[in-house]
Short mmCIF file of N, CA and C and ligand atoms in Angstrom, two decimals:
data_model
loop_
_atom_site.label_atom_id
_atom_site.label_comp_id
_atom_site.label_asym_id
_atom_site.label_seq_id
_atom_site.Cartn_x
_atom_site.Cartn_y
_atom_site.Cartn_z
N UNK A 20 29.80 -7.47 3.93
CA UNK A 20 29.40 -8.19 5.16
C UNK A 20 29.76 -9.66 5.00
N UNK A 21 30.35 -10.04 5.80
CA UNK A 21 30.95 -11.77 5.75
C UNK A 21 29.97 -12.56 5.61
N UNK A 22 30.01 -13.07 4.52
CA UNK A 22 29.37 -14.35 4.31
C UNK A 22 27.59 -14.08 4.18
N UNK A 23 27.16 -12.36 4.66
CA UNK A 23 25.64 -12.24 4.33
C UNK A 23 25.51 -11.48 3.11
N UNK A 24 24.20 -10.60 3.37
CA UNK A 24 23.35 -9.82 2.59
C UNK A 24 23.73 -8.54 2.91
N UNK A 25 24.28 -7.46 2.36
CA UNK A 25 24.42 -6.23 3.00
C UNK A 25 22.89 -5.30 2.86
N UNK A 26 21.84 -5.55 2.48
CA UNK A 26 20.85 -5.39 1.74
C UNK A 26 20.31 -4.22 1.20
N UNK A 27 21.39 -3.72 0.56
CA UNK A 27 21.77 -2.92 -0.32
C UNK A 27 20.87 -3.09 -1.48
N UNK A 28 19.90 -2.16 -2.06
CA UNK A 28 18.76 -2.77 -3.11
C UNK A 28 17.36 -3.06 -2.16
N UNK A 29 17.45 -3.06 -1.36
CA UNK A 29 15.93 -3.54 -0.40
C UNK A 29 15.38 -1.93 0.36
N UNK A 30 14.13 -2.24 -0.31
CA UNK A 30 13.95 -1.23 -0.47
C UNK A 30 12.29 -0.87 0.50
N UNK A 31 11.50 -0.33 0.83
CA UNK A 31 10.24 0.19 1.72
C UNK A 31 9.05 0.73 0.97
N UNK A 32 8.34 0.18 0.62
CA UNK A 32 7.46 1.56 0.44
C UNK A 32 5.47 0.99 1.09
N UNK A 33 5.15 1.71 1.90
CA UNK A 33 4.18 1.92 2.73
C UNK A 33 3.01 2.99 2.32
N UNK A 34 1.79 2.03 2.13
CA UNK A 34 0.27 2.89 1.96
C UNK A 34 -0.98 2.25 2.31
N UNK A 35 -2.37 2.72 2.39
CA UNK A 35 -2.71 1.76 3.11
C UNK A 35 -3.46 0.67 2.10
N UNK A 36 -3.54 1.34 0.93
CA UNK A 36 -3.96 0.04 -0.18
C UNK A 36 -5.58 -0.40 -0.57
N UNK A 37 -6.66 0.73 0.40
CA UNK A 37 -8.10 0.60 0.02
C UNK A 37 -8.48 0.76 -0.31
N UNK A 38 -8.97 0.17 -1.98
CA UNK A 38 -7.51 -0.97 -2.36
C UNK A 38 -6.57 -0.39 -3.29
N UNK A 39 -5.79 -1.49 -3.35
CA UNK A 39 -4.61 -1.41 -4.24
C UNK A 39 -5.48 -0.76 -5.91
N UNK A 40 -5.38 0.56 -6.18
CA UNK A 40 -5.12 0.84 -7.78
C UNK A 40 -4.24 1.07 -8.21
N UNK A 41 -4.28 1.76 -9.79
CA UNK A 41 -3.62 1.74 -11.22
C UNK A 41 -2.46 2.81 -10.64
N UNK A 42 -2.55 3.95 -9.59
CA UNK A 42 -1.76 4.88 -9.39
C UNK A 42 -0.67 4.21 -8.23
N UNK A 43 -1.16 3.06 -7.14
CA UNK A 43 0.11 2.32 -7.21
C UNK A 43 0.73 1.39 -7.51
N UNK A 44 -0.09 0.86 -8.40
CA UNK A 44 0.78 0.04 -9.02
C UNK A 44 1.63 0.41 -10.76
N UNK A 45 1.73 1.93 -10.72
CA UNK A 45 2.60 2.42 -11.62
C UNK A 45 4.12 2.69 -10.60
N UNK A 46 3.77 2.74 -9.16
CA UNK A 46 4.78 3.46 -8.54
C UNK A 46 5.64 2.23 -7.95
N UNK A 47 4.79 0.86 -7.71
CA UNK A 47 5.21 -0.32 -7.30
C UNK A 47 6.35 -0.45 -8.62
N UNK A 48 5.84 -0.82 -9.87
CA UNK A 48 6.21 -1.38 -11.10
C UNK A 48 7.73 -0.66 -10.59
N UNK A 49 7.87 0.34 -10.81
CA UNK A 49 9.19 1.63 -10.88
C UNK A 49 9.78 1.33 -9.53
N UNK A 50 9.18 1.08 -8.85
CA UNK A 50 10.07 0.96 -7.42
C UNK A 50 10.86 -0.63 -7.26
N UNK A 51 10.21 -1.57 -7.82
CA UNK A 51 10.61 -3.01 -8.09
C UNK A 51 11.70 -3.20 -9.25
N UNK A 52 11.30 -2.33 -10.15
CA UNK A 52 12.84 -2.17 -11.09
C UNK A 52 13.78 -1.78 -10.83
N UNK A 53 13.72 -0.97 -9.84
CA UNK A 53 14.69 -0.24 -8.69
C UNK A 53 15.28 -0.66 -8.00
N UNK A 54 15.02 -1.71 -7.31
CA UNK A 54 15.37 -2.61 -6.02
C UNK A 54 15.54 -4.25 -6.35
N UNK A 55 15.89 -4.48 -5.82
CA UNK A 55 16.70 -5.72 -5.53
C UNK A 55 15.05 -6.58 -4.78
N UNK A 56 14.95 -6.05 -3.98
CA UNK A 56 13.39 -6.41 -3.42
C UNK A 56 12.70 -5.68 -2.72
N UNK A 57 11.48 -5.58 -3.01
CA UNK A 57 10.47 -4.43 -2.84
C UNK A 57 9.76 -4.95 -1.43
N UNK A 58 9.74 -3.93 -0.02
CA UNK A 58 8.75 -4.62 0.92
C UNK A 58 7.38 -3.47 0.38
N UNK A 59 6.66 -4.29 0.59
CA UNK A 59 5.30 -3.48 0.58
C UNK A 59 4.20 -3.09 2.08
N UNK A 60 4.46 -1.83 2.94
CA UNK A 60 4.10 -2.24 3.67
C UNK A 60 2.35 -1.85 3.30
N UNK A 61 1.78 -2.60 4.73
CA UNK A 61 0.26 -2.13 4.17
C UNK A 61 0.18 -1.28 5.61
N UNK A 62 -0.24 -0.04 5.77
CA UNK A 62 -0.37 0.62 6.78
C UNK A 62 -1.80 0.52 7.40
N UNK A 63 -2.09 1.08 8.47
CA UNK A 63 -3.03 0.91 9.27
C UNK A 63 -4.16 -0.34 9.39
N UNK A 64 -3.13 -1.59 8.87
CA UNK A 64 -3.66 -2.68 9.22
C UNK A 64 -4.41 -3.16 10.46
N UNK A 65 -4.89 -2.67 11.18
CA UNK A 65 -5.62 -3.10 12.22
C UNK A 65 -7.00 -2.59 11.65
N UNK A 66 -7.07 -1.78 11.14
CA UNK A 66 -8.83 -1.05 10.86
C UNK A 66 -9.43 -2.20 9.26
N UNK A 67 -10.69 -2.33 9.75
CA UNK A 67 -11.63 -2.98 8.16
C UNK A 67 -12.71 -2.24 8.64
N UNK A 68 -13.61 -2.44 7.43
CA UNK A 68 -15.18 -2.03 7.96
C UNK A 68 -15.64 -0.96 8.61
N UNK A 69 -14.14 0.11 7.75
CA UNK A 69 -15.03 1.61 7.97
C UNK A 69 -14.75 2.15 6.71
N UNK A 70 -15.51 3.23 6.35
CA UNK A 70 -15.47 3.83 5.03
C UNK A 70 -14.42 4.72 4.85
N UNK A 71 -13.17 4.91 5.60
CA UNK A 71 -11.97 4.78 4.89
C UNK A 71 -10.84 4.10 4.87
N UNK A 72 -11.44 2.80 5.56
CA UNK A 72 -10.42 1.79 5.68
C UNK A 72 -11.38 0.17 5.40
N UNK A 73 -11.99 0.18 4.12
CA UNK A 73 -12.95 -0.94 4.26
C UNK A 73 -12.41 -2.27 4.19
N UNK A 74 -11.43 -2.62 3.69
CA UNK A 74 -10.71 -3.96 3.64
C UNK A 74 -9.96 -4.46 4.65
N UNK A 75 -9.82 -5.66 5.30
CA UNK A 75 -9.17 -6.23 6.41
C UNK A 75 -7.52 -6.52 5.49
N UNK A 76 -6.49 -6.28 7.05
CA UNK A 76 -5.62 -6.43 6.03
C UNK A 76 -4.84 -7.77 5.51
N UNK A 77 -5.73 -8.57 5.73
CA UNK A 77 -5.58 -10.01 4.75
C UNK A 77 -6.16 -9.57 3.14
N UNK A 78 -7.32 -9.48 3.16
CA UNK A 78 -8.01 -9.20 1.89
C UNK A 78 -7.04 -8.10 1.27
N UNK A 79 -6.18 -7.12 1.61
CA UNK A 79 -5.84 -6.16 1.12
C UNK A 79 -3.84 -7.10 0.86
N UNK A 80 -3.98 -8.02 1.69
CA UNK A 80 -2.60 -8.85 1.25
C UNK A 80 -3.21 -9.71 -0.07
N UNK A 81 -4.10 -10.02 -0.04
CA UNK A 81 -4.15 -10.72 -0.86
C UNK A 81 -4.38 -10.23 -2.66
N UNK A 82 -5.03 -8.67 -2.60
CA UNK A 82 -5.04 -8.14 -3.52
C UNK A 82 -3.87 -7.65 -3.97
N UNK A 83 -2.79 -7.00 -3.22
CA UNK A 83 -1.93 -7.09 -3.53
C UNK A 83 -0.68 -7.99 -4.19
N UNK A 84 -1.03 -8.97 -4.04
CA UNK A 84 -0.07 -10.78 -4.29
C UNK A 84 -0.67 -10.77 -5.46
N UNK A 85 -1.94 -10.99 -5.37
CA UNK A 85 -2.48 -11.50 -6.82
C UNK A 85 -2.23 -10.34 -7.94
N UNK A 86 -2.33 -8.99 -7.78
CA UNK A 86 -1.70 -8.18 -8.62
C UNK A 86 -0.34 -8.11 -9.16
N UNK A 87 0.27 -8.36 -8.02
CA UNK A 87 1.67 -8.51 -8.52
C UNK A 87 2.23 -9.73 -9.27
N UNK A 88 1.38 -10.52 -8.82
CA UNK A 88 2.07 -12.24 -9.34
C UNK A 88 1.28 -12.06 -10.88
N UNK A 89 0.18 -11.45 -11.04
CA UNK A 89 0.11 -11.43 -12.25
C UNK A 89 0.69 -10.48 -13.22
N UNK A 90 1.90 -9.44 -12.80
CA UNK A 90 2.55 -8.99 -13.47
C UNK A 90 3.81 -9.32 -14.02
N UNK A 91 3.94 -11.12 -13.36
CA UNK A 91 4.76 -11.83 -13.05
C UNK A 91 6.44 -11.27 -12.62
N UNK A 92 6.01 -10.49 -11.26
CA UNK A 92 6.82 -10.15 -10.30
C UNK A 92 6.93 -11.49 -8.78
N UNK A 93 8.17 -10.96 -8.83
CA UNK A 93 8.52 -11.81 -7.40
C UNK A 93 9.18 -11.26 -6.72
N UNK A 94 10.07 -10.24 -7.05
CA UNK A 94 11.04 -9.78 -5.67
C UNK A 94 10.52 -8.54 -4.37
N UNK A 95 9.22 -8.97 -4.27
CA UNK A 95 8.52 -8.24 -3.26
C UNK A 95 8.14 -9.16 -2.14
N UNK A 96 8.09 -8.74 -0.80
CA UNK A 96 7.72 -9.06 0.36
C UNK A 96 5.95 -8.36 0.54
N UNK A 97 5.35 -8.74 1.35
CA UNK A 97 3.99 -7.82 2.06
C UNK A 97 4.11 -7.87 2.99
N UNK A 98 3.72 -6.71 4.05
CA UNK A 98 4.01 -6.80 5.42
C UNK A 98 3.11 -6.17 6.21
N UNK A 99 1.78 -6.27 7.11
CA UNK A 99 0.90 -5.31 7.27
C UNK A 99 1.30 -4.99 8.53
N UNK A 100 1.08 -3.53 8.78
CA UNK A 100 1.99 -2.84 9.67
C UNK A 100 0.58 -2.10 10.35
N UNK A 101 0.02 -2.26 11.72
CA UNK A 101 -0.38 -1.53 12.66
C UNK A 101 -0.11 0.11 12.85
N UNK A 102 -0.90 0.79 12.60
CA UNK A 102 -0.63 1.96 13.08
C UNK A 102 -0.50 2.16 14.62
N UNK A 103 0.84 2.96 14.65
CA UNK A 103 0.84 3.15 16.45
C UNK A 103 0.01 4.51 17.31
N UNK A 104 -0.06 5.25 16.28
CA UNK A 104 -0.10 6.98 16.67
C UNK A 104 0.53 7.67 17.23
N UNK A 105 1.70 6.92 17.30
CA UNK A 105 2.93 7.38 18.31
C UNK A 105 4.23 7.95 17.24
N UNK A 106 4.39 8.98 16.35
CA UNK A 106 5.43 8.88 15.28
C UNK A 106 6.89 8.46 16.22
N UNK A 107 7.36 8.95 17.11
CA UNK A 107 8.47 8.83 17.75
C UNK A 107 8.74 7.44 17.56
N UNK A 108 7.86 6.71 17.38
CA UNK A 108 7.95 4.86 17.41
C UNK A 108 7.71 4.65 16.13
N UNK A 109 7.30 5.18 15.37
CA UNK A 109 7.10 4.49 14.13
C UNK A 109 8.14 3.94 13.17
N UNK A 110 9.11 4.60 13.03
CA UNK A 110 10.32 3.67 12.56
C UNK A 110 10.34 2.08 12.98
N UNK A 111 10.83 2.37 14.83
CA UNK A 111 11.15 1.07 15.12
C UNK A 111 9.90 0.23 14.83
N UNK A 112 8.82 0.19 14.64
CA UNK A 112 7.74 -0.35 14.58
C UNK A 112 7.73 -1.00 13.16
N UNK A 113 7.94 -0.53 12.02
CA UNK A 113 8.16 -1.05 11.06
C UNK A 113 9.51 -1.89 10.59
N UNK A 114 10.25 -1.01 11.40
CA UNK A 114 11.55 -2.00 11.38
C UNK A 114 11.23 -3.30 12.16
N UNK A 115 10.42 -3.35 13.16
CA UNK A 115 9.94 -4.73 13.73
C UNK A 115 9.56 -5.71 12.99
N UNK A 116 8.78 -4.98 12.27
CA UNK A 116 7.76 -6.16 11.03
C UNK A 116 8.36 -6.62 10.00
N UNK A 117 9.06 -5.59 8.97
CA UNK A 117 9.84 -5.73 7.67
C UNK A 117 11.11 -7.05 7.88
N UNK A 118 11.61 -7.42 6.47
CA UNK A 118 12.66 -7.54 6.60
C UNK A 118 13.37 -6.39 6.10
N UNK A 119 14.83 -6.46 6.80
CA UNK A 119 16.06 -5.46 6.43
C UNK A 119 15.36 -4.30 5.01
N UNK A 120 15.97 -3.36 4.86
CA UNK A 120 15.96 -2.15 3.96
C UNK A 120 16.85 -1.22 4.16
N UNK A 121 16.95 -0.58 2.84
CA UNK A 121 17.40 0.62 3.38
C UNK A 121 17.18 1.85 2.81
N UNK A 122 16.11 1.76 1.58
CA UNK A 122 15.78 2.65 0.90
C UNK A 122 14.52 2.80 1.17
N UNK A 123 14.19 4.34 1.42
CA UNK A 123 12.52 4.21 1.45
C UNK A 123 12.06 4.94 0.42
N UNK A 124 10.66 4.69 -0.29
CA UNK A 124 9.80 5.39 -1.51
C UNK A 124 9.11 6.02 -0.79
N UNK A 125 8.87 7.26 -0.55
CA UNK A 125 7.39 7.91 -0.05
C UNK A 125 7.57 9.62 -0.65
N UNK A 126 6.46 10.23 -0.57
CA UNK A 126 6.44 11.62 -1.00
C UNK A 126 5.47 12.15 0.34
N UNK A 127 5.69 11.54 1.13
CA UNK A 127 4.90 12.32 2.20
C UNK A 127 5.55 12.70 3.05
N UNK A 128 5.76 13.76 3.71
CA UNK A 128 6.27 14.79 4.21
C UNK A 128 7.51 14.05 5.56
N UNK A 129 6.10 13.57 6.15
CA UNK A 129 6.46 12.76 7.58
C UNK A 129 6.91 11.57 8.22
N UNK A 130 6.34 11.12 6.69
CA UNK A 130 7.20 9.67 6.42
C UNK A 130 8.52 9.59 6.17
N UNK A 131 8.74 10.68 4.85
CA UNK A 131 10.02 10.90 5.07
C UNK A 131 10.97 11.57 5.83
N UNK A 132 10.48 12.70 7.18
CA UNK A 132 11.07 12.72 7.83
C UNK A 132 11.72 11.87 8.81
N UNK A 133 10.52 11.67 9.45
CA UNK A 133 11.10 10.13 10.50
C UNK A 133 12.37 8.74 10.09
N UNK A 134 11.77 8.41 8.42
CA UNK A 134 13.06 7.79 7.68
C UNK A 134 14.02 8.51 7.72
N UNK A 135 14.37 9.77 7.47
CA UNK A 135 15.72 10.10 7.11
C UNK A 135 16.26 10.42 8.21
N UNK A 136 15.53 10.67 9.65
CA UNK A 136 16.30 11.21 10.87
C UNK A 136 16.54 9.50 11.22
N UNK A 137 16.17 8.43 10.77
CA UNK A 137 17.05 7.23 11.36
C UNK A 137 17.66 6.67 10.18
N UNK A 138 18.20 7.19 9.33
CA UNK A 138 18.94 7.07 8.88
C UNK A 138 19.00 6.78 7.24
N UNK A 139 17.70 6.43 7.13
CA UNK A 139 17.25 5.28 5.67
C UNK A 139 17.64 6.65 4.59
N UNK A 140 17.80 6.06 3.10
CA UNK A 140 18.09 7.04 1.97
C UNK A 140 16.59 6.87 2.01
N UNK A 141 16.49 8.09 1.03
CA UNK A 141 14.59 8.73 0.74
C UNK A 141 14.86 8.18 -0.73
N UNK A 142 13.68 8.26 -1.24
CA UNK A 142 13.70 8.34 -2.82
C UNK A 142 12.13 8.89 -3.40
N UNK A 143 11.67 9.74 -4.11
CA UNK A 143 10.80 10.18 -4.77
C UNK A 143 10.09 9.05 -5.39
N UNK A 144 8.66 9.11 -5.12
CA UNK A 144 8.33 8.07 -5.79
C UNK A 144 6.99 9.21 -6.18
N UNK A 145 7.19 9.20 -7.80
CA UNK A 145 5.85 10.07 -8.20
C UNK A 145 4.44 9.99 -8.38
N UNK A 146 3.83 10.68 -8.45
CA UNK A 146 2.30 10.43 -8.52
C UNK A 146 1.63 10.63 -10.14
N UNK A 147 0.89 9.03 -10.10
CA UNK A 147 0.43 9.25 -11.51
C UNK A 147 -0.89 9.33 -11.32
N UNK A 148 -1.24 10.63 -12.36
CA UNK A 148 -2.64 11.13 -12.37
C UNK A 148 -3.58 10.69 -11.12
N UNK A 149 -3.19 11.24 -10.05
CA UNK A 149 -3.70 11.58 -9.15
C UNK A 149 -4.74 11.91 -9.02
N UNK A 150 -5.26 12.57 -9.99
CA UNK A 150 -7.00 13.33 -9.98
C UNK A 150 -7.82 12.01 -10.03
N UNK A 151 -7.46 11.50 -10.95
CA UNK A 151 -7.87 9.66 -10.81
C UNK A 151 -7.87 9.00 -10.20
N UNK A 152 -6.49 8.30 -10.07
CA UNK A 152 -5.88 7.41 -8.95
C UNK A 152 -6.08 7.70 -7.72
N UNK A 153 -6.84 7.68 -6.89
CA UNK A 153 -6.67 7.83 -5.23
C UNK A 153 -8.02 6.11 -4.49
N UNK A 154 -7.19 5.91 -3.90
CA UNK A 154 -8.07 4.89 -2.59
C UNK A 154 -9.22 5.56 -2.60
N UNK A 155 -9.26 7.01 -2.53
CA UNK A 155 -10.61 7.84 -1.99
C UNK A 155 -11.59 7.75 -3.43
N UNK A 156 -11.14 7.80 -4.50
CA UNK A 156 -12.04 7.79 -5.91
C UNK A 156 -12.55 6.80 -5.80
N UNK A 157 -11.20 5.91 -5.77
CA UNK A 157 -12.21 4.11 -6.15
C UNK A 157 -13.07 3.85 -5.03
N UNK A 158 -13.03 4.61 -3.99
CA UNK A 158 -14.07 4.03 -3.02
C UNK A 158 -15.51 4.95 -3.69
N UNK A 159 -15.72 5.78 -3.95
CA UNK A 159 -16.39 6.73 -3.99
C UNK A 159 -17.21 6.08 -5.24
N UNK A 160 -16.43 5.83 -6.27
CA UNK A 160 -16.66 5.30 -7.49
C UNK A 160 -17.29 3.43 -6.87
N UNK A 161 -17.09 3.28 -5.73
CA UNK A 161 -17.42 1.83 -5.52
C UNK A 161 -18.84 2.25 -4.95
N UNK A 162 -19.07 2.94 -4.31
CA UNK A 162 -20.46 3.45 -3.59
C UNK A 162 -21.51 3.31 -4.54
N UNK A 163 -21.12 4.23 -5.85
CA UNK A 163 -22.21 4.75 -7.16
C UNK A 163 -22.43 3.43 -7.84
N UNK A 164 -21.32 2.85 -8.34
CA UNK A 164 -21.73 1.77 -9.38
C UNK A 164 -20.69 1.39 -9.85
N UNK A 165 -19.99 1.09 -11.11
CA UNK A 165 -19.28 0.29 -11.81
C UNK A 165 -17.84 0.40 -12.09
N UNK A 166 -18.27 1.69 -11.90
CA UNK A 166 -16.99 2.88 -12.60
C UNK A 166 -15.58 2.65 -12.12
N UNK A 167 -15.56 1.96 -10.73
CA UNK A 167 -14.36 2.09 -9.75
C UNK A 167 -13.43 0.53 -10.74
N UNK A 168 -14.29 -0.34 -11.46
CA UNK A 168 -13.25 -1.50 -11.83
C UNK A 168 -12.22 -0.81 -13.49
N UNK A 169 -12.21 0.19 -13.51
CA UNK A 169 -11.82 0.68 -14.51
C UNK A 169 -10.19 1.24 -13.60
N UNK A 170 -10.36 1.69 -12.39
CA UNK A 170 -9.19 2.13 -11.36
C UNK A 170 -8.39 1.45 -11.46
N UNK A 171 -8.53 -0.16 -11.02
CA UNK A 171 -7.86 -1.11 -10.35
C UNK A 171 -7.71 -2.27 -11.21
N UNK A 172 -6.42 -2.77 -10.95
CA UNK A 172 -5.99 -4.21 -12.11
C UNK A 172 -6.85 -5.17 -11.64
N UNK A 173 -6.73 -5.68 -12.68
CA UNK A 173 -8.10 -6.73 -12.90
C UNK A 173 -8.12 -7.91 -11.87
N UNK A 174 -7.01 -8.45 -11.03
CA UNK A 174 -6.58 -8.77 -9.97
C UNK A 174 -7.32 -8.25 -8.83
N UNK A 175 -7.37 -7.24 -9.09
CA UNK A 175 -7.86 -6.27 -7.10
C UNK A 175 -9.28 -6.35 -7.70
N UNK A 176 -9.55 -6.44 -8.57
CA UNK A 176 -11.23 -6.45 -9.32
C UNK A 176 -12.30 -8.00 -8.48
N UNK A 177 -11.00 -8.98 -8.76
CA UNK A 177 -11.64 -10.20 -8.64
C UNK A 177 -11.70 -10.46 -6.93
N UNK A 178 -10.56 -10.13 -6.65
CA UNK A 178 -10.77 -10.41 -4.86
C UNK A 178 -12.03 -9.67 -4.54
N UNK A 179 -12.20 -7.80 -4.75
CA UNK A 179 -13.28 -7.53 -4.40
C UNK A 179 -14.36 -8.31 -4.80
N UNK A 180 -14.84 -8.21 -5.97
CA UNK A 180 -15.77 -9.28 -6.12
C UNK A 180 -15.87 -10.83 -5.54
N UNK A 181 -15.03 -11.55 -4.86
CA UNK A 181 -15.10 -12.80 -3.70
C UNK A 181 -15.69 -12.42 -2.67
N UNK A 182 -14.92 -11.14 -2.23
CA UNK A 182 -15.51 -10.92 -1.19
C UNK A 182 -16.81 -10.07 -0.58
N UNK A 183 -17.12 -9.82 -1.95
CA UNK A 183 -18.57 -8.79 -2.28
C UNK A 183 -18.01 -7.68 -1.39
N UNK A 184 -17.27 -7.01 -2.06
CA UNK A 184 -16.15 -6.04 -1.52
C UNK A 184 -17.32 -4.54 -2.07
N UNK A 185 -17.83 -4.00 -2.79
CA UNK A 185 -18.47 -3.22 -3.54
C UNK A 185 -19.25 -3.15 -2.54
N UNK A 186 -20.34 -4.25 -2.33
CA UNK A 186 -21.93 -4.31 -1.53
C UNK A 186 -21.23 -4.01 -0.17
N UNK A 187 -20.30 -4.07 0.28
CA UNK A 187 -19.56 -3.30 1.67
C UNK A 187 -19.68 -2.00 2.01
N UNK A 188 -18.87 -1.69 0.90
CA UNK A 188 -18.92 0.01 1.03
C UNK A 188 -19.77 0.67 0.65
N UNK A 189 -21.07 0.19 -0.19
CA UNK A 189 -22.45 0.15 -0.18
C UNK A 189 -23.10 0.42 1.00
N UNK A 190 -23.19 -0.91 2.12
CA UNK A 190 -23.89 -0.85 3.31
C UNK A 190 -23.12 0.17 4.08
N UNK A 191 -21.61 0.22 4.16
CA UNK A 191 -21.16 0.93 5.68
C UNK A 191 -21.14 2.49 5.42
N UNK A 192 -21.28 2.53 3.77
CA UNK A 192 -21.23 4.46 3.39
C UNK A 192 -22.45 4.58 4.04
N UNK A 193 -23.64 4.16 3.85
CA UNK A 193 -25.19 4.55 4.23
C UNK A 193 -25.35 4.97 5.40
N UNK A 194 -25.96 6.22 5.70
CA UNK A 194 -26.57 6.57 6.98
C UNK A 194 -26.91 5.99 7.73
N UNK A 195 -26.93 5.91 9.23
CA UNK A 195 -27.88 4.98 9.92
C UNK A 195 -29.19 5.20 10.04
P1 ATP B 220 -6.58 7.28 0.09
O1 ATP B 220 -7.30 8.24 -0.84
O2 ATP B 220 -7.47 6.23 0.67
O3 ATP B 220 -5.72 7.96 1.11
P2 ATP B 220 -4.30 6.83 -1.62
O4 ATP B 220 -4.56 6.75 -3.08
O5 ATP B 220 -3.75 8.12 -1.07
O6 ATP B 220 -5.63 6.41 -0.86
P3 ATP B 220 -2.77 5.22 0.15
O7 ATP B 220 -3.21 3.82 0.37
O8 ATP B 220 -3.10 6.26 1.17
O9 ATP B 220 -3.32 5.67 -1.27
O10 ATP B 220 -1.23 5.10 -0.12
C1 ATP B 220 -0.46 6.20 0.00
C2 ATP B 220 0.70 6.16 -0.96
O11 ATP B 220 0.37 5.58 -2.23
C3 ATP B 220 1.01 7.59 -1.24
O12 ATP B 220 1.92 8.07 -0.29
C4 ATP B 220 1.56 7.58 -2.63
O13 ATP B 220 2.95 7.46 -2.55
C5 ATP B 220 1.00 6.33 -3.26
N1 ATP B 220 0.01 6.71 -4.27
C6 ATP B 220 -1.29 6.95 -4.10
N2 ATP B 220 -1.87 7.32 -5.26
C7 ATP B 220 -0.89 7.31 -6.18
C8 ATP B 220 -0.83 7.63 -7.58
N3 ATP B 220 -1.91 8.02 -8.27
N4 ATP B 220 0.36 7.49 -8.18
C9 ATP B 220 1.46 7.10 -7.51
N5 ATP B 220 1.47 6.81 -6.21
C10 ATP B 220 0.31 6.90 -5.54
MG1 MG B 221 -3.63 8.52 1.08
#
């Protein structure tokens, strides 16, 4: 491409990050060695302050940055991306927000369909110990007690704790 970026190496990968643990940030690490530059999207950024989406998605940008910068990474973007409910749109929708890509990371079915019918290469991005690693444990593990800062880099530890992130999903799990 004359005189630009063909951006070849730029690469996608999209989850919703509540919050960011140890199972993606084994898949981040591998996907950033991979690429030239990593976007990170954060999905269903419009929802906080429900018990499966408890973080706003600032707080969930920000756990993310501080994790990464302390792995002393830089060639990543963050990008929080609105869910539409519309899949037919969801491509262009992320293509709205991102910069350029052309590789996407996902192992989910639908994600990668919609990428590959517009065109993007797919790539496998694997799952580590999963029985562990899930958004849904560490929340679960955040409800009971302590257990959940053992999930998550010590980074996503400290934002929750600013934001008394724990005593959240405390109050909003509880019955009315
Ligand atoms: P939740 O239980 O809240 O759905 P989650 O752990 O599935 O959380 P998401 O925020 O939904 O995480 O992000 C989804 C993406 O994160 C998945 O498509 C997957 O690629 C990646 N991911 C989640 N857990 C792991 C893991 N243990 N190892 C590698 N990648 C993971
Ligand atoms: Mg999930």
């Amino acid at each position: 491409m004359a005189g630009g970026r063909d951006f070849d190496g730029y690469s996608l990968m999209i989850g919703r990050f509540q919050p960011l643990h140890n199972g993606h940030m084994e898949v981040i690490r591998k996907c950033a060695s991979e690429s030239e530059r990593l976007t990170i999207g954060i999905g269903s950024a419009q929802y906080s302050h429900a018990r499966e989406n408890p973080f706003t998605a600032g707080e969930r940008y920000l756990m993310i940055h501080d994790a990464l910068e302390a792995e002393g990474m830089d060639n990543f973007f963050i990008v929080p991306i609105e869910d539409l409910n519309r899949y037919s749109v969801w491509v262009s929708q992320v293509e709205s927000l991102s910069p350029p890509f052309n590789t996407v990371y996902s192992n989910n079915p639908l994600t990668r369909r919609l990428f590959s019918e517009a065109g993007y290469r797919i790539r496998d991005s694997p799952l580590y110990n999963r029985d562990v690693y899930s958004g849904t444990a560490v929340r679960a593990e955040m409800a009971r007690g302590e257990g959940w800062r053992a999930l998550v880099p010590a980074a996503v530890a400290n934002v929750i704790d600013e934001i008394d992130g724990a005593e959240r999903i405390r109050e909003i799990s509880r019955a009315d």
